[in-house]
mmCIF file of C-alpha atoms and ligand atoms in Angstrom:
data_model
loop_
_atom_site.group_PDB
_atom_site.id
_atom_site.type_symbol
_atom_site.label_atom_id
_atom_site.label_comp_id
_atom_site.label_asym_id
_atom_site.label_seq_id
_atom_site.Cartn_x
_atom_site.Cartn_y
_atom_site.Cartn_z
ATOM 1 C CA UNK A 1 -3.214 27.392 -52.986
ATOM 2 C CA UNK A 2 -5.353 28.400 -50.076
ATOM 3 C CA UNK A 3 -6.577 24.608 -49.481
ATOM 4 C CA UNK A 4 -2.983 24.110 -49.087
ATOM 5 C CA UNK A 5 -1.591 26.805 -46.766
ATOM 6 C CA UNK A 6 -4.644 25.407 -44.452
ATOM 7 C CA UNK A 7 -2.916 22.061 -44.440
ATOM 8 C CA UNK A 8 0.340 22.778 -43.812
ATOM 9 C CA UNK A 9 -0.726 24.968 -41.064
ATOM 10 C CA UNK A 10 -2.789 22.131 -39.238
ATOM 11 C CA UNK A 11 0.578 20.110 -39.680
ATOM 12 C CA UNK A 12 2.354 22.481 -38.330
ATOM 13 C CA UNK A 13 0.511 22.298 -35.117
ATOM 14 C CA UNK A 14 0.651 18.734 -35.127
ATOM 15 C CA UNK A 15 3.938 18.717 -35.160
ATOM 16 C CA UNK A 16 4.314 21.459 -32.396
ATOM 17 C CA UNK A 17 1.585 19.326 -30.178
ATOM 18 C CA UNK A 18 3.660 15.842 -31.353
ATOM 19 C CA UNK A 19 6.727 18.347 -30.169
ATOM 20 C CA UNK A 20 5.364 19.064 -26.703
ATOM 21 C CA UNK A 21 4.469 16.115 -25.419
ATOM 22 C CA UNK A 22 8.042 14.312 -26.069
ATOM 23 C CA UNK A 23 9.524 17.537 -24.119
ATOM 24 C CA UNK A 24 7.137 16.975 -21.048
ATOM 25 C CA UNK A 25 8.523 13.540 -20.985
ATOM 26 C CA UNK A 26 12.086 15.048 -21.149
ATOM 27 C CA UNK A 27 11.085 17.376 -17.972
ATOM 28 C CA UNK A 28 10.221 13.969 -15.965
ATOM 29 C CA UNK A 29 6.956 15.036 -15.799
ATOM 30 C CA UNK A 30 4.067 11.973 -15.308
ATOM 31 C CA UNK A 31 2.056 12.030 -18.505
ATOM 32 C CA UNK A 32 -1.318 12.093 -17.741
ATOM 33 C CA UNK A 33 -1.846 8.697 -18.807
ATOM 34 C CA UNK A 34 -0.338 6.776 -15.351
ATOM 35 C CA UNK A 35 -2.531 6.108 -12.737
ATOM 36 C CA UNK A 36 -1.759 8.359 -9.800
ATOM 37 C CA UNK A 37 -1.494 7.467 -6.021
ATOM 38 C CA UNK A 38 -4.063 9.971 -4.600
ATOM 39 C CA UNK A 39 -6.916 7.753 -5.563
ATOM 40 C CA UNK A 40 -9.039 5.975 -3.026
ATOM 41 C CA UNK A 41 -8.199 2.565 -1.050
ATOM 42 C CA UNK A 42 -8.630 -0.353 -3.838
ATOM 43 C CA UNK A 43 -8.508 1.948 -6.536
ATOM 44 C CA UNK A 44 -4.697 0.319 -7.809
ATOM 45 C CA UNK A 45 -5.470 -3.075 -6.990
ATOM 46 C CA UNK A 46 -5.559 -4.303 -10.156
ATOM 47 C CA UNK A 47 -2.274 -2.128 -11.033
ATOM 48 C CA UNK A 48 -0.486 -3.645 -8.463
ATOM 49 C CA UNK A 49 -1.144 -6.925 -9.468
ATOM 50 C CA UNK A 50 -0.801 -7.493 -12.786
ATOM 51 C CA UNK A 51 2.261 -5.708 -15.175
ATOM 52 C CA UNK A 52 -0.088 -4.117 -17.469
ATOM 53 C CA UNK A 53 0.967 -0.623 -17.130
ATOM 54 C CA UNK A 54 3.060 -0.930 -13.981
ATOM 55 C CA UNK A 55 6.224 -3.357 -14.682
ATOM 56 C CA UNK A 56 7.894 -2.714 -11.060
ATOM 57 C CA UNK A 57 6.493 -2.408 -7.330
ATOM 58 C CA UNK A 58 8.811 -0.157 -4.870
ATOM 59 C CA UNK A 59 7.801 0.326 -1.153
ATOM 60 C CA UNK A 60 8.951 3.795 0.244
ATOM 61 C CA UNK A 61 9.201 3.079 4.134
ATOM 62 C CA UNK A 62 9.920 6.140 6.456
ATOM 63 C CA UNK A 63 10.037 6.082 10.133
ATOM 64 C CA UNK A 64 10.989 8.493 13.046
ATOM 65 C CA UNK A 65 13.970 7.610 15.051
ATOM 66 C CA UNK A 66 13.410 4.478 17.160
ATOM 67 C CA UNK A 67 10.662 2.868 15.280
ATOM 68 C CA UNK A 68 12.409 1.814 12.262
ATOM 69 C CA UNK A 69 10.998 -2.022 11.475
ATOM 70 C CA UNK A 70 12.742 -5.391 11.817
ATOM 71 C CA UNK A 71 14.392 -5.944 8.146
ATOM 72 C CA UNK A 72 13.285 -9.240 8.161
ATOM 73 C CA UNK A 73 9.964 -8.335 8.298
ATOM 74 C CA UNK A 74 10.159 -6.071 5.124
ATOM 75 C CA UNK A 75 11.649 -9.452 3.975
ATOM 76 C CA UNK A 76 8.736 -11.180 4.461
ATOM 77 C CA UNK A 77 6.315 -8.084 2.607
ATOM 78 C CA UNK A 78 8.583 -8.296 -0.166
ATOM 79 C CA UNK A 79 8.595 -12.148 -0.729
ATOM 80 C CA UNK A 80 4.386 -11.900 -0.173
ATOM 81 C CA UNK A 81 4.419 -9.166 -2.773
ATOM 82 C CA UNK A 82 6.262 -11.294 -5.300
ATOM 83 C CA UNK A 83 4.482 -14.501 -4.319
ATOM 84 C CA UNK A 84 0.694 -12.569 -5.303
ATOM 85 C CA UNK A 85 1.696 -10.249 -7.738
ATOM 86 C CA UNK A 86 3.181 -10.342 -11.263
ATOM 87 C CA UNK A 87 5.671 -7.541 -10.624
ATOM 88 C CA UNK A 88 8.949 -7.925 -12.531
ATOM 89 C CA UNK A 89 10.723 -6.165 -9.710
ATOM 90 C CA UNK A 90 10.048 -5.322 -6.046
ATOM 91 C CA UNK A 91 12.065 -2.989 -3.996
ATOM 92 C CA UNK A 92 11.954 -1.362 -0.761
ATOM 93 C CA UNK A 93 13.540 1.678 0.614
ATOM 94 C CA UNK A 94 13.568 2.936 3.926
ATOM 95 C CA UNK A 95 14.155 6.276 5.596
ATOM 96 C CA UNK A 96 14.047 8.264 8.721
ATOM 97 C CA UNK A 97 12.106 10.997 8.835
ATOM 98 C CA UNK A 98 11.315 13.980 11.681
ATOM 99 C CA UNK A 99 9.252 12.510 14.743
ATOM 100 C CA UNK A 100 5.981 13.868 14.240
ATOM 101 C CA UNK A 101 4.636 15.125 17.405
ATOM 102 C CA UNK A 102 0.618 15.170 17.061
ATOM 103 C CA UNK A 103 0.112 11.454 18.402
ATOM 104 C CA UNK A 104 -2.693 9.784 18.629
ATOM 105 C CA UNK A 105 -2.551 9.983 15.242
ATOM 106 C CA UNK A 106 -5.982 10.894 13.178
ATOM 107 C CA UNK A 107 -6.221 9.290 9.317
ATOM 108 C CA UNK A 108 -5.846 12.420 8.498
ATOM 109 C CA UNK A 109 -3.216 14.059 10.520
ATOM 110 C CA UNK A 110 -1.414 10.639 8.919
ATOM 111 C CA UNK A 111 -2.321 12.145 5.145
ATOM 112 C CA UNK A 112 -0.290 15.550 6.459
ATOM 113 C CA UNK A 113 2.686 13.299 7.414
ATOM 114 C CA UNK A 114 2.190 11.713 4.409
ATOM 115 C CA UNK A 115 2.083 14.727 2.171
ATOM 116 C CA UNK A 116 5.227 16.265 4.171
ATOM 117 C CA UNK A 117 7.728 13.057 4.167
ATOM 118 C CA UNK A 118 6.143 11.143 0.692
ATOM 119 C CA UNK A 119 9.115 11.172 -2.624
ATOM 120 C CA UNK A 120 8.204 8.443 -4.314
ATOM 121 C CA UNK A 121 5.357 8.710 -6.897
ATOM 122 C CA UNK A 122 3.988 6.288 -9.425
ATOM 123 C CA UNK A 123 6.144 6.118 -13.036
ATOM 124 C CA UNK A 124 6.112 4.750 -16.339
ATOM 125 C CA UNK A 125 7.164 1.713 -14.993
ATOM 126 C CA UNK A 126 6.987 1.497 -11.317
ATOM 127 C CA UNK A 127 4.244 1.600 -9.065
ATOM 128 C CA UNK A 128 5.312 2.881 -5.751
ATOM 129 C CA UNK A 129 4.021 2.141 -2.008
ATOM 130 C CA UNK A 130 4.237 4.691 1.146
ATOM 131 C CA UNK A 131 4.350 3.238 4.559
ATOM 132 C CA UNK A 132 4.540 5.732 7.583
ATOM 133 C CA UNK A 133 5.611 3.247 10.947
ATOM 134 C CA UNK A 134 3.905 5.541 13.057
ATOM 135 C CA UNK A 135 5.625 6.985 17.102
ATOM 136 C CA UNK A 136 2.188 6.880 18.254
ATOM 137 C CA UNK A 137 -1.526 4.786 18.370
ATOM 138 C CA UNK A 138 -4.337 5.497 16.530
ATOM 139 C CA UNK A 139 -6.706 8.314 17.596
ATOM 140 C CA UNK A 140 -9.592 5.668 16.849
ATOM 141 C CA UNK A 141 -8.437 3.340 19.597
ATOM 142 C CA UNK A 142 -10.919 2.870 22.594
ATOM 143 C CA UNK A 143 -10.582 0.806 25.489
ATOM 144 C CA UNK A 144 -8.495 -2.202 24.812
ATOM 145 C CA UNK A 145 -9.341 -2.215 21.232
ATOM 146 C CA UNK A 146 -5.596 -0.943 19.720
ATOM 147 C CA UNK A 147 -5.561 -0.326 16.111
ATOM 148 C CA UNK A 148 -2.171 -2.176 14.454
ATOM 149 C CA UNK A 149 -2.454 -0.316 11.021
ATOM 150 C CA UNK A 150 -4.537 1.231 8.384
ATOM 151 C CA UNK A 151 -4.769 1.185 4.646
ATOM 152 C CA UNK A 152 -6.688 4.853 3.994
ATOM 153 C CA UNK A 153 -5.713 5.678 0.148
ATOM 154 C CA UNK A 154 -4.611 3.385 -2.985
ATOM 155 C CA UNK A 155 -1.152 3.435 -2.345
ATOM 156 C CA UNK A 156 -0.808 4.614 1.286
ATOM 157 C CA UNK A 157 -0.704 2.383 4.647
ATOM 158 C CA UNK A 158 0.327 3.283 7.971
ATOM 159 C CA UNK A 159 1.580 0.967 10.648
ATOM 160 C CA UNK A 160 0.863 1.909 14.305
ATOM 161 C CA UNK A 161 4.385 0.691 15.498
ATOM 162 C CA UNK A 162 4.504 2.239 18.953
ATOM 163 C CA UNK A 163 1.584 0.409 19.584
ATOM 164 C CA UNK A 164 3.260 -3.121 18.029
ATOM 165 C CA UNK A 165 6.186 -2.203 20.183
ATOM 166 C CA UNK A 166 4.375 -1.736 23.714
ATOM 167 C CA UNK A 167 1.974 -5.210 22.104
ATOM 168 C CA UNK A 168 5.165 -7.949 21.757
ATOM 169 C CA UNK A 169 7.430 -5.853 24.870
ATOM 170 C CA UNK A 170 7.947 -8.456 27.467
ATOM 171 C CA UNK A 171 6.182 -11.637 25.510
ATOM 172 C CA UNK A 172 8.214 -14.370 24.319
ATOM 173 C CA UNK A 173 5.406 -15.174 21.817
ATOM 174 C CA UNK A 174 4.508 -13.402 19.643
ATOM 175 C CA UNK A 175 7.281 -12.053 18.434
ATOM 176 C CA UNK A 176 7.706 -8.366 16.908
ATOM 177 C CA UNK A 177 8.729 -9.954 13.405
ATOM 178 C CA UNK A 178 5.719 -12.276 13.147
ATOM 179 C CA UNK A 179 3.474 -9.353 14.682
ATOM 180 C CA UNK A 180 5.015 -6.547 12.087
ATOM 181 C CA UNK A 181 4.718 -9.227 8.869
ATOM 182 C CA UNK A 182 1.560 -10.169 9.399
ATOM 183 C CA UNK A 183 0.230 -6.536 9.648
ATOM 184 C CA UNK A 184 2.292 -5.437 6.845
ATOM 185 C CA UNK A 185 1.142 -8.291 4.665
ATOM 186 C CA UNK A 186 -2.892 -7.579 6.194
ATOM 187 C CA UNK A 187 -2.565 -3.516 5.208
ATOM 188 C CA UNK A 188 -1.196 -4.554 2.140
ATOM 189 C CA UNK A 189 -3.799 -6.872 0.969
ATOM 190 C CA UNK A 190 -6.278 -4.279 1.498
ATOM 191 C CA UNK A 191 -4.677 -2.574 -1.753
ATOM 192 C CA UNK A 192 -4.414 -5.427 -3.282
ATOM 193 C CA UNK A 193 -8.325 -4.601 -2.707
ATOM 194 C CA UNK A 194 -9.122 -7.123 -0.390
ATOM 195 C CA UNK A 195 -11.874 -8.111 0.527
ATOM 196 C CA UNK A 196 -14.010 -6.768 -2.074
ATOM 197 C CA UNK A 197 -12.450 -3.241 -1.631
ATOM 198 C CA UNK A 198 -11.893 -2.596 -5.236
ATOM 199 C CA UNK A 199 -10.954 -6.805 -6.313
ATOM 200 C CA UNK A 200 -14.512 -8.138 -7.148
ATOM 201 C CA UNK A 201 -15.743 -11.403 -4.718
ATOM 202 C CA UNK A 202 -15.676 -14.641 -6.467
ATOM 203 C CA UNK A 203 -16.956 -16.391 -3.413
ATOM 204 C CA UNK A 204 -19.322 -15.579 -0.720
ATOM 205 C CA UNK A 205 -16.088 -14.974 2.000
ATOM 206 C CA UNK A 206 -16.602 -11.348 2.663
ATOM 207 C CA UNK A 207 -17.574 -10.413 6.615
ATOM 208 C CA UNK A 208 -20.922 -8.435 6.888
ATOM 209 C CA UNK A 209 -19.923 -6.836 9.658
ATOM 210 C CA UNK A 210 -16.287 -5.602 8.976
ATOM 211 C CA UNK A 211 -15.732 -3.825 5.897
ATOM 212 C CA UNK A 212 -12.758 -5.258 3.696
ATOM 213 C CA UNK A 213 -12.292 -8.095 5.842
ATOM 214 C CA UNK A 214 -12.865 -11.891 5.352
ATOM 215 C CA UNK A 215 -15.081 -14.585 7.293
ATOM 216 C CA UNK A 216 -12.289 -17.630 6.190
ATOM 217 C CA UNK A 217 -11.282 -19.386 9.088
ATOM 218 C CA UNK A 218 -7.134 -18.267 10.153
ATOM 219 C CA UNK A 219 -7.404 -16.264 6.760
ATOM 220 C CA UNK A 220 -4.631 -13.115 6.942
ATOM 221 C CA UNK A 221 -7.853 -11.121 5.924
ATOM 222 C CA UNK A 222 -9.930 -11.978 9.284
ATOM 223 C CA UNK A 223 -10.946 -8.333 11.209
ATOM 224 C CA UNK A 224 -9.304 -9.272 14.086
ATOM 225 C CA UNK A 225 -5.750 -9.251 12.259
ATOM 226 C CA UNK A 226 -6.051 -5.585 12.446
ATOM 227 C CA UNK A 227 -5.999 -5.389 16.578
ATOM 228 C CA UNK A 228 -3.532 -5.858 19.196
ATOM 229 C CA UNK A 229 -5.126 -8.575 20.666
ATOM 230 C CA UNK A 230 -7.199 -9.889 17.586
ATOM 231 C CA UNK A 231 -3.526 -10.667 16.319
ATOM 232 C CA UNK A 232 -2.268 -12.053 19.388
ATOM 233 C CA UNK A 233 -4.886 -14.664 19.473
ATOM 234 C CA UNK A 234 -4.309 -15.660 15.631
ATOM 235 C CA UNK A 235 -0.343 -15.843 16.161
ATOM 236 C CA UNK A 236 -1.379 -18.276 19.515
ATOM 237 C CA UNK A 237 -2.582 -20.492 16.873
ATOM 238 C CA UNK A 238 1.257 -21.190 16.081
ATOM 239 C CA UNK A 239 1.942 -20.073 11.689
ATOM 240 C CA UNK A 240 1.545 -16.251 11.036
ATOM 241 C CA UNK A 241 -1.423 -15.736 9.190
ATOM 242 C CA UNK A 242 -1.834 -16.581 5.350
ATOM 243 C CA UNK A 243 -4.410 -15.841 2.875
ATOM 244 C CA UNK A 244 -7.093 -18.399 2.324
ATOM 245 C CA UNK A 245 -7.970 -20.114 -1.129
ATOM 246 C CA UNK A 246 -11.476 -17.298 -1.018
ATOM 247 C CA UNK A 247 -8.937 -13.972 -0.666
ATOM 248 C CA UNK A 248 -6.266 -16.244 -3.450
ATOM 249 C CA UNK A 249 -9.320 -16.647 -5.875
ATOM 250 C CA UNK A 250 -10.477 -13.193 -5.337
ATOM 251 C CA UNK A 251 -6.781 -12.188 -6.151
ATOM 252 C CA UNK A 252 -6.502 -14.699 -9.203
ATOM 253 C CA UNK A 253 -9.714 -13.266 -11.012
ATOM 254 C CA UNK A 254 -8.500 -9.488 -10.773
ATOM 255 C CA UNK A 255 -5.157 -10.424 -12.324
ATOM 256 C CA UNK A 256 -3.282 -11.034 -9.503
ATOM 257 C CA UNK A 257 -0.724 -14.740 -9.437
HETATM 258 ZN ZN1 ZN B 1 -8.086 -4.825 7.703
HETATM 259 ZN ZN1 ZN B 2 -9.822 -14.606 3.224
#
């Protein structure tokens, strides 16, 4: 009789535990299980490029009034997402936010923008993307070395677009679309985990003297892609920037298309 009570009691908690978790779900609360999107740069690349756990990719844009991208080039980041990725679904949403007035902009004065103006968090099935187009440069820029944009967590880029704006003002070539694509598609690929930033090397590519960058001739991945005039000089060259078969490879290996 005893041995008995002592059973149905551990079944009875069970059941309360089996009870709990089903109501958490209910709430819309993130089990604990999904990856989440404070984690460090390279840390989802292999989330974001297979469907394993994440079916769906969304990009939450936000931008102060007046630097709101070209749509076409949030075109091109969503074709290059579904061209390297195995995402059933990839969306983007934009959305003007407050001017933040701290500019030049430290990584981490970007993390406080971030953490003010961010509503869109990883879920069951989606896997989701901020990108802050910046009203200011970087604090890190020094002489005429201007900093286009920065990947700084797994899910989190920012995109220097006052300084893109005052790069392509008054030039006939470049244009802003090619210059905002091709820095949107380089920031990217460093969560994608590029190059060897949390996507293991399959080839000897990787630049010893720029972290996550690539050595491949014209390769999207090249250090220079993330400077005013690095970029300038690649986009002379006439095509914006692709990856190379090294960064595809690298891509393929860690379940990427
Ligand atoms: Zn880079
Ligand atoms: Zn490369």
């Amino acid at each position: 009789m005893k041995k008995i009570s002592v059973f149905s009691l551990l079944f009875t908690l069970l059941f309360i535990v089996g009870c709990s978790k089903d109501d958490s779900k209910d709430n819309g609360d993130s089990p604990s299980s999904i990856p989440g999107n404070n984690l460090n740069l390279g840390a989802s690349a292999e989330d974001l490029l297979g469907n394993d756990i994440f079916q769906n990719l969304e990009v939450e844009v936000v931008y102060p009034d007046g630097f709101q991208p070209q749509a076409q080039s949030l075109e091109n980041l969503k074709s290059f997402i579904q061209a390297r990725t195995f995402k059933t679904k990839v969306s983007i949403t934009q959305r003007e936010i407050p001017a933040p007035n701290s500019a030049p902009f430290s990584i981490e004065e970007i993390r406080e923008i971030e953490e003010n103006n961010r509503t869109a968090f990883n879920d069951e099935t989606t896997i989701k993307i901020f990108v802050f187009f910046a009203n200011g440069n970087s604090a890190n820029d020094e002489g005429n070395q201007f900093t286009l944009g920065t990947a700084y967590q797994n899910t989190s880029a920012v995109i220097y677009q006052k300084t893109i704006q005052e790069t392509t003002s008054g030039l006939t070539a470049p244009n802003i679309v090619d210059v905002e694509t091709t820095v949107l598609k380089h920031e990217f690929a460093h969560l994608l985990g590029l190059v060897d930033v949390g996507t293991p090397l399959q080839s000897d590519h990787k630049d010893p003297e720029s972290d996550g960058h690539c050595i491949t001739e014209n390769c999207l991945m090249r250090a220079q892609a993330e400077f005013a005039s690095g970029m300038i000089g690649m986009l002379e060259q006439g095509e914006t920037p692709n990856l190379g078969a090294a960064c595809n490879a690298d891509l393929q290996a860690n379940g990427g298309r």
